[in-house]
Coordinates of C-alpha atoms in Angstrom, one line a residue:
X1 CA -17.0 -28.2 -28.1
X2 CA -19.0 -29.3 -25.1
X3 CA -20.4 -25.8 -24.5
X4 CA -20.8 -23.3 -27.2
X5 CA -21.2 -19.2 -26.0
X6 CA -22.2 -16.7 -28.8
X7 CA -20.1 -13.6 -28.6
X8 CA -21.6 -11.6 -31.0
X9 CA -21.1 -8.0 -30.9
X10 CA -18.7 -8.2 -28.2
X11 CA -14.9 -8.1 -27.4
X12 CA -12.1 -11.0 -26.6
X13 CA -9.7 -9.7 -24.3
X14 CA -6.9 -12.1 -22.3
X15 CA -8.1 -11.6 -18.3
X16 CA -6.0 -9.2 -16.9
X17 CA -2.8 -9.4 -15.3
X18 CA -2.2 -7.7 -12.0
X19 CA 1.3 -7.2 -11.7
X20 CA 1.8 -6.1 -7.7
X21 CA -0.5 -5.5 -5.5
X22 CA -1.7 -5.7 -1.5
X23 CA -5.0 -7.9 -1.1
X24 CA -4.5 -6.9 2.2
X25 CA -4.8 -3.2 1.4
X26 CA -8.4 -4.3 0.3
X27 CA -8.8 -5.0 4.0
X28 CA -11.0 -8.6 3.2
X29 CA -9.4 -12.2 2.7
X30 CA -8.2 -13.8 -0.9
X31 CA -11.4 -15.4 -1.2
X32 CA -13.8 -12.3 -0.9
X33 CA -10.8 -10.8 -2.5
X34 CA -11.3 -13.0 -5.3
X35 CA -15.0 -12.8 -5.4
X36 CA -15.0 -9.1 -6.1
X37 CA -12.3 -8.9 -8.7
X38 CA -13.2 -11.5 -11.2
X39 CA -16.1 -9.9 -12.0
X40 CA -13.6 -6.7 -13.0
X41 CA -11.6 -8.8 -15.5
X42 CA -9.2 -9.9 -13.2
X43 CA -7.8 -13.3 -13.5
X44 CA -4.3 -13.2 -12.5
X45 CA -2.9 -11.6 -9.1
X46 CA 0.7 -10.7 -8.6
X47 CA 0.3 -10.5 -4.2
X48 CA 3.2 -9.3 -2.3
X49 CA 1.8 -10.1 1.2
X50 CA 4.5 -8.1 3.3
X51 CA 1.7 -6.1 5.1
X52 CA 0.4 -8.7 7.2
X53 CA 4.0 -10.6 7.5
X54 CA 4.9 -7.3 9.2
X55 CA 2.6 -8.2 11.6
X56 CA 2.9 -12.3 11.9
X57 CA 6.0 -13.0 10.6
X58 CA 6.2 -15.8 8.0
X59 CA 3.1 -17.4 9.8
X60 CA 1.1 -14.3 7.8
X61 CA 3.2 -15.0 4.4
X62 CA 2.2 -18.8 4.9
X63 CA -1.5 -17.6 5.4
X64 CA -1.6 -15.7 2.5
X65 CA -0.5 -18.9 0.1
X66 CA -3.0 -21.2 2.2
X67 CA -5.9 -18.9 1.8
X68 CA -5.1 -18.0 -1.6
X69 CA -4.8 -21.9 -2.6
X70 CA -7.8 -23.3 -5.3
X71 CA -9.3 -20.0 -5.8
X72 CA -10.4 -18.9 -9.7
X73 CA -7.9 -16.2 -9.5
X74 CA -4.8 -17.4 -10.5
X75 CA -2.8 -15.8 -7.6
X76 CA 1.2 -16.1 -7.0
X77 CA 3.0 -14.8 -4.7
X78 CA 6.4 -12.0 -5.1
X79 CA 7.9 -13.1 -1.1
X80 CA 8.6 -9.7 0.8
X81 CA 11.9 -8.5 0.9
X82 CA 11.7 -5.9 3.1
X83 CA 10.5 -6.6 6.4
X84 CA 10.3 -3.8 8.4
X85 CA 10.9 -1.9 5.5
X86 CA 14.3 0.1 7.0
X87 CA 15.7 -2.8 9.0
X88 CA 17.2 -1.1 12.0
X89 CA 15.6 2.2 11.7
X90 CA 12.3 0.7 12.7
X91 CA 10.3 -2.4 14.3
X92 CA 7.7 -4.8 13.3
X93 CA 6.1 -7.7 14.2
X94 CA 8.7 -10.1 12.6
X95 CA 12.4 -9.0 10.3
X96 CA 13.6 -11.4 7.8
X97 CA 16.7 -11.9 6.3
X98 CA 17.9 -13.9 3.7
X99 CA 17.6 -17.1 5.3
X100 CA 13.7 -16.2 5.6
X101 CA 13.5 -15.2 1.6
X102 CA 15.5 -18.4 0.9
X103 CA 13.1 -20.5 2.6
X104 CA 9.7 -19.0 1.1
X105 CA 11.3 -19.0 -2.4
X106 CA 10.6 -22.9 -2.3
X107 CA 7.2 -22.4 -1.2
X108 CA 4.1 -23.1 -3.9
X109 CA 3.3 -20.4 -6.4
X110 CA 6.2 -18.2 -5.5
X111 CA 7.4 -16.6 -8.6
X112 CA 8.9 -13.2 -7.8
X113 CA 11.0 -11.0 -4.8
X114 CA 8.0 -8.4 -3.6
X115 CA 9.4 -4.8 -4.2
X116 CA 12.8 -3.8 -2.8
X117 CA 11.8 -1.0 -0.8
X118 CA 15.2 -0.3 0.9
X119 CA 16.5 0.9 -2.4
X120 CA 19.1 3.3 -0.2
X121 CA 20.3 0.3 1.3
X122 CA 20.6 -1.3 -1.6
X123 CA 22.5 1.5 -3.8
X124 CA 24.7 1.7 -0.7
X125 CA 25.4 -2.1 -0.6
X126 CA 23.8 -2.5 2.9
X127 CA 22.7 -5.1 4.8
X128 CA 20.5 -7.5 4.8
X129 CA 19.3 -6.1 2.0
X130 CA 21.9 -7.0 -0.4
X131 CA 22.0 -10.6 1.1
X132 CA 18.6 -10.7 0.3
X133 CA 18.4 -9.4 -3.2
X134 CA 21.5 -11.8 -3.6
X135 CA 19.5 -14.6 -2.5
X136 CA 16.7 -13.6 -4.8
X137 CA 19.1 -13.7 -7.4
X138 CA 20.4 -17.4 -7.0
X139 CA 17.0 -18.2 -7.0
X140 CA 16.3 -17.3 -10.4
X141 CA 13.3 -15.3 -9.5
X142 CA 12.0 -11.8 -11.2
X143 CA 12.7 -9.1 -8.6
X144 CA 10.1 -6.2 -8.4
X145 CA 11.5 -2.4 -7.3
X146 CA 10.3 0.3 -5.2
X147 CA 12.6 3.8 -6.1
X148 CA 10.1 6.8 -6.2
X149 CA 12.1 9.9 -7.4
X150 CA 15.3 7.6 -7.8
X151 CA 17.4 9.0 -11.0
X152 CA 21.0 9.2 -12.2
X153 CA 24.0 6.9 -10.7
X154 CA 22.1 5.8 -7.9
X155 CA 19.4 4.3 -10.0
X156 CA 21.9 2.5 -12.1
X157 CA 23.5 1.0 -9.2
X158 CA 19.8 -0.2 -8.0
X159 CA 19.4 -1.5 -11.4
X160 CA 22.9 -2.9 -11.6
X161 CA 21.9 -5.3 -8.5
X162 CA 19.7 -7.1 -10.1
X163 CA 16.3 -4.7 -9.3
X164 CA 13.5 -5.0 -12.5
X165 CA 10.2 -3.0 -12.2
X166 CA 8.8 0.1 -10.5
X167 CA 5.6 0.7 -9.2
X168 CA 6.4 3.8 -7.8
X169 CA 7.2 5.8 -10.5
X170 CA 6.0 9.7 -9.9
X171 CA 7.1 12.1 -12.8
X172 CA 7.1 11.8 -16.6
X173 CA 10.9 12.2 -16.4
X174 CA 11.5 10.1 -14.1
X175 CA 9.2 7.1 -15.9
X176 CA 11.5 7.5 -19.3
X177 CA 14.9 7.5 -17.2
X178 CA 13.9 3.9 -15.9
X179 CA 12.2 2.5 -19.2
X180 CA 15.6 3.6 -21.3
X181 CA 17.9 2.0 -18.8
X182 CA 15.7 -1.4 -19.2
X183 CA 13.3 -1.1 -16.0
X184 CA 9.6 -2.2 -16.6
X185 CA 7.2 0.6 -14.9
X186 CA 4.1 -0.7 -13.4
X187 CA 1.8 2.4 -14.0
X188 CA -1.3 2.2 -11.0
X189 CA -4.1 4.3 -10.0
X190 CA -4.4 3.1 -6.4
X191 CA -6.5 4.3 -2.9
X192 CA -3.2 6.7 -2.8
X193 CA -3.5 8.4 -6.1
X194 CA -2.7 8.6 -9.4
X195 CA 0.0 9.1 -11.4
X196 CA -0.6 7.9 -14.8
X197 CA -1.6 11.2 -15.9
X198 CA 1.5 12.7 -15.2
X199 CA 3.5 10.0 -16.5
X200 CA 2.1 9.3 -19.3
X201 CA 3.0 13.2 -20.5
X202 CA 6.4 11.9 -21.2
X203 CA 6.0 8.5 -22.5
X204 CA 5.1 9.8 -26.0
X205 CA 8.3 10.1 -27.0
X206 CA 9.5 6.5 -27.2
X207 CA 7.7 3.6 -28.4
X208 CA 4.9 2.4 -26.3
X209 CA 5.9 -1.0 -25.7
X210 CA 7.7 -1.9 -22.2
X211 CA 4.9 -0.8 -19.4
X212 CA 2.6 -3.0 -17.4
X213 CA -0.4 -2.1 -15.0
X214 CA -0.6 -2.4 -11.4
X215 CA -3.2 -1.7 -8.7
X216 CA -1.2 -2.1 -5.6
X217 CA -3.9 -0.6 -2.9
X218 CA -7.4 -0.1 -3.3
X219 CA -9.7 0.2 -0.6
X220 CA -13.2 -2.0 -0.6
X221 CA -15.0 1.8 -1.4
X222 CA -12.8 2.2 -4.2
X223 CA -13.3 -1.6 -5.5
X224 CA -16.7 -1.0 -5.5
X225 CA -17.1 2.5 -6.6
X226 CA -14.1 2.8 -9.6
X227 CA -12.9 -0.9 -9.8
X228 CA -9.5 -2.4 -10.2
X229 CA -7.2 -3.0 -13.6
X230 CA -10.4 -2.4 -15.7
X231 CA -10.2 0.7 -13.6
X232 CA -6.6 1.4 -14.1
X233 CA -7.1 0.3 -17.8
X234 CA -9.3 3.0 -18.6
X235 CA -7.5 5.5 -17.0
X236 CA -4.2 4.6 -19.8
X237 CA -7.1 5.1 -22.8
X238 CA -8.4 8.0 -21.4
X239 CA -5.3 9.8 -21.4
X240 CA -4.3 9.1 -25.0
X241 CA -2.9 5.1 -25.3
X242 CA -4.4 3.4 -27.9
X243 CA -6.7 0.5 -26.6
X244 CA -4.6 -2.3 -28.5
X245 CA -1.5 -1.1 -26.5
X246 CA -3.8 -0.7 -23.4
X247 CA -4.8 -4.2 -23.0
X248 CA -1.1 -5.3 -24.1
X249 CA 0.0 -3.9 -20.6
X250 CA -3.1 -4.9 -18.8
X251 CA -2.4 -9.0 -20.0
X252 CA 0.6 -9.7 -22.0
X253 CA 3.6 -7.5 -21.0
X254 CA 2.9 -8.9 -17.3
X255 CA 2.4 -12.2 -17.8
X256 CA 5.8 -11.9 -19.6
X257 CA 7.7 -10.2 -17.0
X258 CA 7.2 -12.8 -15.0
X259 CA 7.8 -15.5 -17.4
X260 CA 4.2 -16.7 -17.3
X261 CA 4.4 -18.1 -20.7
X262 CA 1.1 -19.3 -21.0
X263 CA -1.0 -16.6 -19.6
X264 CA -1.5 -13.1 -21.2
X265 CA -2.8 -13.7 -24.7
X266 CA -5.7 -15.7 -26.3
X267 CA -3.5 -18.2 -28.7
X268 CA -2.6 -21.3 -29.0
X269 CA -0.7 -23.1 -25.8
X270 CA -2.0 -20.2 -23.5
X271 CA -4.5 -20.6 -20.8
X272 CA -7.6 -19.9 -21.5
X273 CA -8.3 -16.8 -19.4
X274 CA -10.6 -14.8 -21.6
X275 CA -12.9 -11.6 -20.9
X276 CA -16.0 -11.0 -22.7
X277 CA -15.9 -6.8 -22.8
X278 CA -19.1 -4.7 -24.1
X279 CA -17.4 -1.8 -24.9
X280 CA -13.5 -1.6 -25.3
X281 CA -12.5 1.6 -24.4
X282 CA -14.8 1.9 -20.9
X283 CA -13.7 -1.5 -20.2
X284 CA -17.2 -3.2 -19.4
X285 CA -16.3 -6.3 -18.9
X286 CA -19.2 -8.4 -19.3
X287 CA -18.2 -12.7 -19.1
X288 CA -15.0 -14.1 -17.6
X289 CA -13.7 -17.0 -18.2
X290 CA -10.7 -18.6 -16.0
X291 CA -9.1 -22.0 -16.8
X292 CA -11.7 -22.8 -19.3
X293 CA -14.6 -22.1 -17.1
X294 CA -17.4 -19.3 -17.3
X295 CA -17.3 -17.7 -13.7
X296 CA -18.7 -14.5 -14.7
X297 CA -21.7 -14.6 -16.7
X298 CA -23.5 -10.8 -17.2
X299 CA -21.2 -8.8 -14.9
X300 CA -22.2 -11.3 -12.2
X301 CA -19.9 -14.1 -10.4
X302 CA -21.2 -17.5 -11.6
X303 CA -18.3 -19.7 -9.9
X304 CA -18.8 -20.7 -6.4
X305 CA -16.4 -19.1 -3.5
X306 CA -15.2 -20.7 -0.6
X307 CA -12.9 -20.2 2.3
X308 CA -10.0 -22.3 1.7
X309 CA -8.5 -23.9 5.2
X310 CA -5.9 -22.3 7.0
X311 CA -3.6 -22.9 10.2
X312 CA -3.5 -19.3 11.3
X313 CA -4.7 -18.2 14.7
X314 CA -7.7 -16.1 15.0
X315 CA -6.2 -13.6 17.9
X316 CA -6.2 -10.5 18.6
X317 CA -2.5 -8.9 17.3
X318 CA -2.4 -5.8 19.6
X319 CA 0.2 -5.7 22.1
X320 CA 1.4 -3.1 23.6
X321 CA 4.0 -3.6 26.0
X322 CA 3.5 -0.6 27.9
X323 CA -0.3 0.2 27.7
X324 CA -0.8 4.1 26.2
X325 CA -1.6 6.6 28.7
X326 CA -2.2 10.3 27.8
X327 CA 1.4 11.6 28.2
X328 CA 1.6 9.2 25.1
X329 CA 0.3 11.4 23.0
X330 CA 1.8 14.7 24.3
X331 CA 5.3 16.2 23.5
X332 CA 7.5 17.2 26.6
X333 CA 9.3 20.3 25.4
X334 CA 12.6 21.3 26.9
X335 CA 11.2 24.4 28.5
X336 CA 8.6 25.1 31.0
X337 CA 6.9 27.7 29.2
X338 CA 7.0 30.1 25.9
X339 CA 7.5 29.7 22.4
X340 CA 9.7 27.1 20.9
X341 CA 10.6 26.2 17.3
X342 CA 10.2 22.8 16.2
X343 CA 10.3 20.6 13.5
X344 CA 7.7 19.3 12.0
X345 CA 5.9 17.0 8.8
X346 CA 4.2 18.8 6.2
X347 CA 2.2 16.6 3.6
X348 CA 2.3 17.2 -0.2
X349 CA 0.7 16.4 -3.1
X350 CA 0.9 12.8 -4.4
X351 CA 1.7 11.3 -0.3
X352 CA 5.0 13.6 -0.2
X353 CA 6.3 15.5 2.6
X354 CA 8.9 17.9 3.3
X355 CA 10.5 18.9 6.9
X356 CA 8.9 22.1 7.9
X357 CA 9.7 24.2 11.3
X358 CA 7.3 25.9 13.1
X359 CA 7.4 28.0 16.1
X360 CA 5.3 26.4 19.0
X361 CA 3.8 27.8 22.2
X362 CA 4.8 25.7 25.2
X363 CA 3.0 25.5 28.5
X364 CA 3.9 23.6 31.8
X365 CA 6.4 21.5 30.1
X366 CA 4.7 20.6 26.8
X367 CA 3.7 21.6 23.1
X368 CA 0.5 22.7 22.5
X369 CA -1.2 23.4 19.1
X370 CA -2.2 27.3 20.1
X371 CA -2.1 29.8 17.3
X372 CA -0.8 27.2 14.8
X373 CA -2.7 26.5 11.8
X374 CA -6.2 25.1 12.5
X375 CA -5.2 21.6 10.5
X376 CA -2.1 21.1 12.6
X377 CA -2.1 17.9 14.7
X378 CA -0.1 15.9 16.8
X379 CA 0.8 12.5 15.4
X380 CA 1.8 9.1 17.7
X381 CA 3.0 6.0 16.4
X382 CA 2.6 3.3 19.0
X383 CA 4.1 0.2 18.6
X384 CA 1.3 -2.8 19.2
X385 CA 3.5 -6.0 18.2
X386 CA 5.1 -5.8 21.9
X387 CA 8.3 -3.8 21.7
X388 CA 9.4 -2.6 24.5
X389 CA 10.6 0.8 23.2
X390 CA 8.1 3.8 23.4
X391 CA 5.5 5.8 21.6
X392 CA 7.2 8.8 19.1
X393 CA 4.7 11.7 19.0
X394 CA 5.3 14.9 16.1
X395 CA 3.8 17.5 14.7
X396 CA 1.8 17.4 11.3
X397 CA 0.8 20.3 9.0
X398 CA -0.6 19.4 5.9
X399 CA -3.8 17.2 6.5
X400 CA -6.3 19.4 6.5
X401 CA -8.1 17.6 9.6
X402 CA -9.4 20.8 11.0
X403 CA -11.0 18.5 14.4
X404 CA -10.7 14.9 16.2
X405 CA -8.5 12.3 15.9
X406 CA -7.8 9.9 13.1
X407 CA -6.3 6.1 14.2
X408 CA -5.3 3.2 12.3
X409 CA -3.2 0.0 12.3
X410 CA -3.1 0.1 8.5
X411 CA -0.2 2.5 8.9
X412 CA 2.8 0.9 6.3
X413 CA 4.2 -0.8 6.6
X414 CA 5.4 -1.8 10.0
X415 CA 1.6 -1.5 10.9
X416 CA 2.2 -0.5 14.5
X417 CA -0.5 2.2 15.7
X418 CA -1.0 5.4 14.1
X419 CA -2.9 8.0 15.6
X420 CA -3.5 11.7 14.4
X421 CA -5.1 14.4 16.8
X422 CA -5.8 17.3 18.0
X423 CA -6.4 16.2 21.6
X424 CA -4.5 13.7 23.6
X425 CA -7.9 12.6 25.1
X426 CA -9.3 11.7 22.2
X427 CA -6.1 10.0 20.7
X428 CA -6.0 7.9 24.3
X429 CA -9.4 6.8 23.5
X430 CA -8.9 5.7 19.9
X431 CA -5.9 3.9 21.1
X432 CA -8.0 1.8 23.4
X433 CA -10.9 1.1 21.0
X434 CA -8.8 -0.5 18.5
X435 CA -6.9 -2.4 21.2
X436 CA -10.3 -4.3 22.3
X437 CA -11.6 -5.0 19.0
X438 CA -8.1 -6.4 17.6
X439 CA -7.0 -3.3 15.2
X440 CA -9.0 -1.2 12.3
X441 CA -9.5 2.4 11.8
X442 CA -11.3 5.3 13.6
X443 CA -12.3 8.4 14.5
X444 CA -12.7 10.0 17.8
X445 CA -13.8 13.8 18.9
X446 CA -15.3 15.1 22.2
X447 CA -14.5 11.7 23.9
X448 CA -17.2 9.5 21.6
X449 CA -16.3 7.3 18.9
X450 CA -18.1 8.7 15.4
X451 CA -16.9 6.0 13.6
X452 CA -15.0 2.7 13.3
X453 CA -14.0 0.1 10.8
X454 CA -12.9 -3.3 12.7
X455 CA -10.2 -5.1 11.1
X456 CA -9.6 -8.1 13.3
X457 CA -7.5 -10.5 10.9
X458 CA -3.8 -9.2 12.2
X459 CA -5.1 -5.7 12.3
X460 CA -5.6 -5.2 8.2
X461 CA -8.7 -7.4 7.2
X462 CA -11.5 -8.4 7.7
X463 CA -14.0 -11.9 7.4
X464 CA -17.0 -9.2 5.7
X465 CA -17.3 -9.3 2.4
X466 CA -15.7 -6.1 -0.4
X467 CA -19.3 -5.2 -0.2
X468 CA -20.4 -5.2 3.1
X469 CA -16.8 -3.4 4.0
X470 CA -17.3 -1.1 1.2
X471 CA -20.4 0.5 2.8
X472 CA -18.7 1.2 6.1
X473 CA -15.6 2.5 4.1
X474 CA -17.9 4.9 2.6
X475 CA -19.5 5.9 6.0
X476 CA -16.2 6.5 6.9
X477 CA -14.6 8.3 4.6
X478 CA -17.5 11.0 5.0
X479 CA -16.8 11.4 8.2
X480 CA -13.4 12.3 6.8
X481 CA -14.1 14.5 4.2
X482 CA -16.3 16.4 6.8
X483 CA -13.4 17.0 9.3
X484 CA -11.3 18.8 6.1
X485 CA -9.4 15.6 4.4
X486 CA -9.2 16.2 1.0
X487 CA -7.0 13.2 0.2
X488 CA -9.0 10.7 -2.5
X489 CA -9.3 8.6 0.5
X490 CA -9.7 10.0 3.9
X491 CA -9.4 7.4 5.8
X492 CA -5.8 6.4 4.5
X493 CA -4.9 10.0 4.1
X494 CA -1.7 8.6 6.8
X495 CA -1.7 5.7 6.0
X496 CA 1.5 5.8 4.9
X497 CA 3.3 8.6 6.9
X498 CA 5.3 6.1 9.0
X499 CA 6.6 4.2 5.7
X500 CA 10.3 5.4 5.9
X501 CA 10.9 4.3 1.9
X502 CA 8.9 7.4 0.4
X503 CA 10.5 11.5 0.4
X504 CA 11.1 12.8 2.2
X505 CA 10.2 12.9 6.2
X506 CA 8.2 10.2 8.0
X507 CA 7.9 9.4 11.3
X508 CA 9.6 5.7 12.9
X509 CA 8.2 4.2 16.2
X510 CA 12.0 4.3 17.1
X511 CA 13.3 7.4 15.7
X512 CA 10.8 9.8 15.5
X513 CA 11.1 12.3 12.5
X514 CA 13.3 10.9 10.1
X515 CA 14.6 11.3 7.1
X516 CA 14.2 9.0 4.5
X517 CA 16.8 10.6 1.6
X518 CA 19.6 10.1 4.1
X519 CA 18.0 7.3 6.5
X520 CA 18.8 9.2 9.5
X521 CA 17.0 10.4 12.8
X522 CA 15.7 14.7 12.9
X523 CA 16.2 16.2 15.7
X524 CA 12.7 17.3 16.8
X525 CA 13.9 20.5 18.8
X526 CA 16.4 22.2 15.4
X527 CA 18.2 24.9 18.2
X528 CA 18.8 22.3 21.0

């Protein structure tokens, strides 16, 4: 051997397999993406890049392969299927159909359909959806599934289409209905929550073979602060999986399911992507190895990182076509004055809502927030890629933001503007400071900007490092927790409350309230 490394006293692990996640969600770019997770035990990356090719189109998808290109993690990419999410029932920046898919299968490391979100669409033979999964089909590629709460004949007909994993498994029940009808869960502890917990309750009656680990979204803070797989990892042994089984669905299952052949183990023919770990069940990982070479040496990166060259443009991706005034942010009511009822969103446990009515006071023509619950706000989605169509504004019980206003164009997955507040003044002026500095998240109260996390690249990322963006994540997530939010992470406590794929109401920048069981519009006024 040309370099010999004594081991002694420590564990062999294969690096870790991520099998779907968002580096945009991470808000930095693949190489400073890169840089932070190798040190974790990360060596392969699963990216489904449909956040920013809501925003760009396929110029964002082509980004993502171009600055993901000669990195140390081994990253491939799953082409999204689903852009906008719900064609027709909302906008983004770009839509793609099959032709789109078709063409980005060919494109390098492309080795899997991103997750079928549309799953209604898809049990109902819709289209472009079906076209799409068709296409994904002929290509011979592993298709990844989104279907939270999804059971009985609908899920065999999502199944039946061709559909494979789940990341968005929710209940215990619901986990062993997929994995005996042959779906592969992706179990995650993510910036959203986490479920394995209350999963895992139900997985100890059959055989723990058939799971894999994802980590889908995790904000810089929670990089830093809790990690990624290793993170995930010891969340699975601390609620009861044996470690060997563990690190079978951290590597091995996932590097399977997507017919990586020689990645996943340490064997003969496989890659040699190898993790030096102090202590097995906390999953310290201590040395990495990928491709052969040490780029982790002590728990610190060894292996030099550098931007690879891309032909995206560095502009500013907020347009609106109409620019926001107050009246944005304000719901005209179809009386003058008085009490009114109305229907509203009211958040859940594990990012769920349910359609709540609420009787509102009314004065000179619009809703006001008077004598409702101090945590109830009004909530605007904006569109910002130019659409012509205007703002929708509701009302939102549920987030226990007791003051201010909360704005963000990391709002899935669309990613037009998303503003929560209790005063259209402030929401104006949130609107306006994201605008100049080309998108990111903030918080406004009493006309003054407390705090603000710029995210210029297409609205979602930015050039800092997961450290240096970690540290104003942080700063901001206090200011969160101050104002009420209780979430894990305040600041994308709505993040996704405009992403018209989870149960049960969302909002749509064309629709307003809708319903996402039965895909269709709420009226906002029930008795009108």
């Amino acid at each position: 051997a040309k370099q010999v490394l004594d081991g002694s006293g420590k564990w062999a692990s294969p690096g870790f397999v991520d099998t779907h996640l968002h580096i945009e969600s991470s808000m930095v770019t693949p190489a400073n993406y890169t840089a932070a997770v190798l040190p974790l035990g990360t060596t392969t990356a699963v990216i489904d890049p449909h956040e920013i090719g809501n925003v760009l189109g396929m110029q964002g998808i082509r980004y993502m392969v171009e600055a993901s290109e000669g990195l140390p993690l081994r990253v491939y990419i799953a082409v999204p299927t689903c852009v906008p999410a719900v064609p027709g029932k909302e906008s983004a920046g770009a839509a793609f159909t099959a032709a789109e898919i078709v063409e980005m299968l060919q494109w390098p490391r492309v080795i899997a359909a991103a997750e079928v979100m549309d799953y209604i669409g898809v049990v109902h033979g819709n289209q472009p959806i079906s076209d799409i999964v068709q296409a994904s089909l002929e290509a011979g590629v592993t298709i990844q599934g989104h279907s939270p709460l999804l059971s009985g004949r609908d899920l065999n007909a999502y199944l039946a289409a061709g559909i494979e994993s789940d990341h968005e498994v929710k209940q215990g029940d619901e986990c062993l209905e997929k994995m005996r009808l042959g779906m592969l869960p992706l179990l995650k502890k993510s910036s959203y929550g986490n479920m394995i917990k209350r999963v895992l309750s139900n997985l100890k009656q059959v055989p723990y073979m058939e799971i894999a680990l994802c980590t889908d979204d995790v904000e810089p803070d929670g990089i830093i602060s809790e990690g990624l797989m290793d993170n995930v990892l010891r969340e699975v042994i601390a609620n009861g999986v044996p470690p060997a089984f563990a690190y079978r669905w951290a590597t091995l299952n996932g590097a399977r399911h997507y017919h990586l052949k020689d990645q996943g183990g340490i064997a003969p023919g496989y890659l040699a992507d190898i993790l030096l770990l102090s202590s097995l069940e906390e999953v310290r990982v201590c040395d990495v190895f990928a491709n052969g070479k040490q780029v982790v040496q002590n728990g610190k990166l060894t292996a030099e990182i550098s931007e690879p060259p891309v032909s995206i443009d560095a502009r500013n991706t907020m347009h609106f076509h109409s620019r926001p005034t107050r009246e944005t942010f304000m719901v005209k009511a179809p009386i003058e004055n008085g009490k009114l009822d109305v229907n509203a969103i009211e958040m859940r446990e594990a990012n769920l809502t349910v359609l709540a009515r609420t009787s509102v006071t009314v004065e000179n023509h619009y809703l006001t927030l008077k004598g409702l619950p101090d945590d109830f706000c009004f909530m605007s989605v904006v569109p910002r890629h130019g659409q012509p169509h205007p703002a929708q504004t509701v009302l939102l019980g549920g987030l226990r933001m007791r003051r201010g206003t909360l704005a963000a164009t990391v709002a899935h997955d669309s990613h037009n503007l998303l503003v929560v507040g209790h005063n259209p003044d402030d929401m104006l002026l949130a609107a306006l400071e994201l605008e100049k500095c080309g998108g990111g998240i903030l918080f406004a109260d009493g006309g003054k900007v407390l705090g603000k996390l710029e995210l210029p690249v297409a609205g979602l990322m930015s050039p800092k490092s997961v450290a240096e963006l970690a540290e104003e994540n942080a700063v901001m997530n206090r200011i969160g927790r101050e104002w009420g939010i209780q979430d894990e992470s305040p600041i994308l406590s709505i993040a996704g409350l405009a992403l018209l794929v989870i149960p049960e109401v969302r909002i749509s920048d064309t629709l307003g309230l809708f319903d996402t069981i039965h895909q269709k519009a709420i009226p906002l006024f029930p008795d009108r």
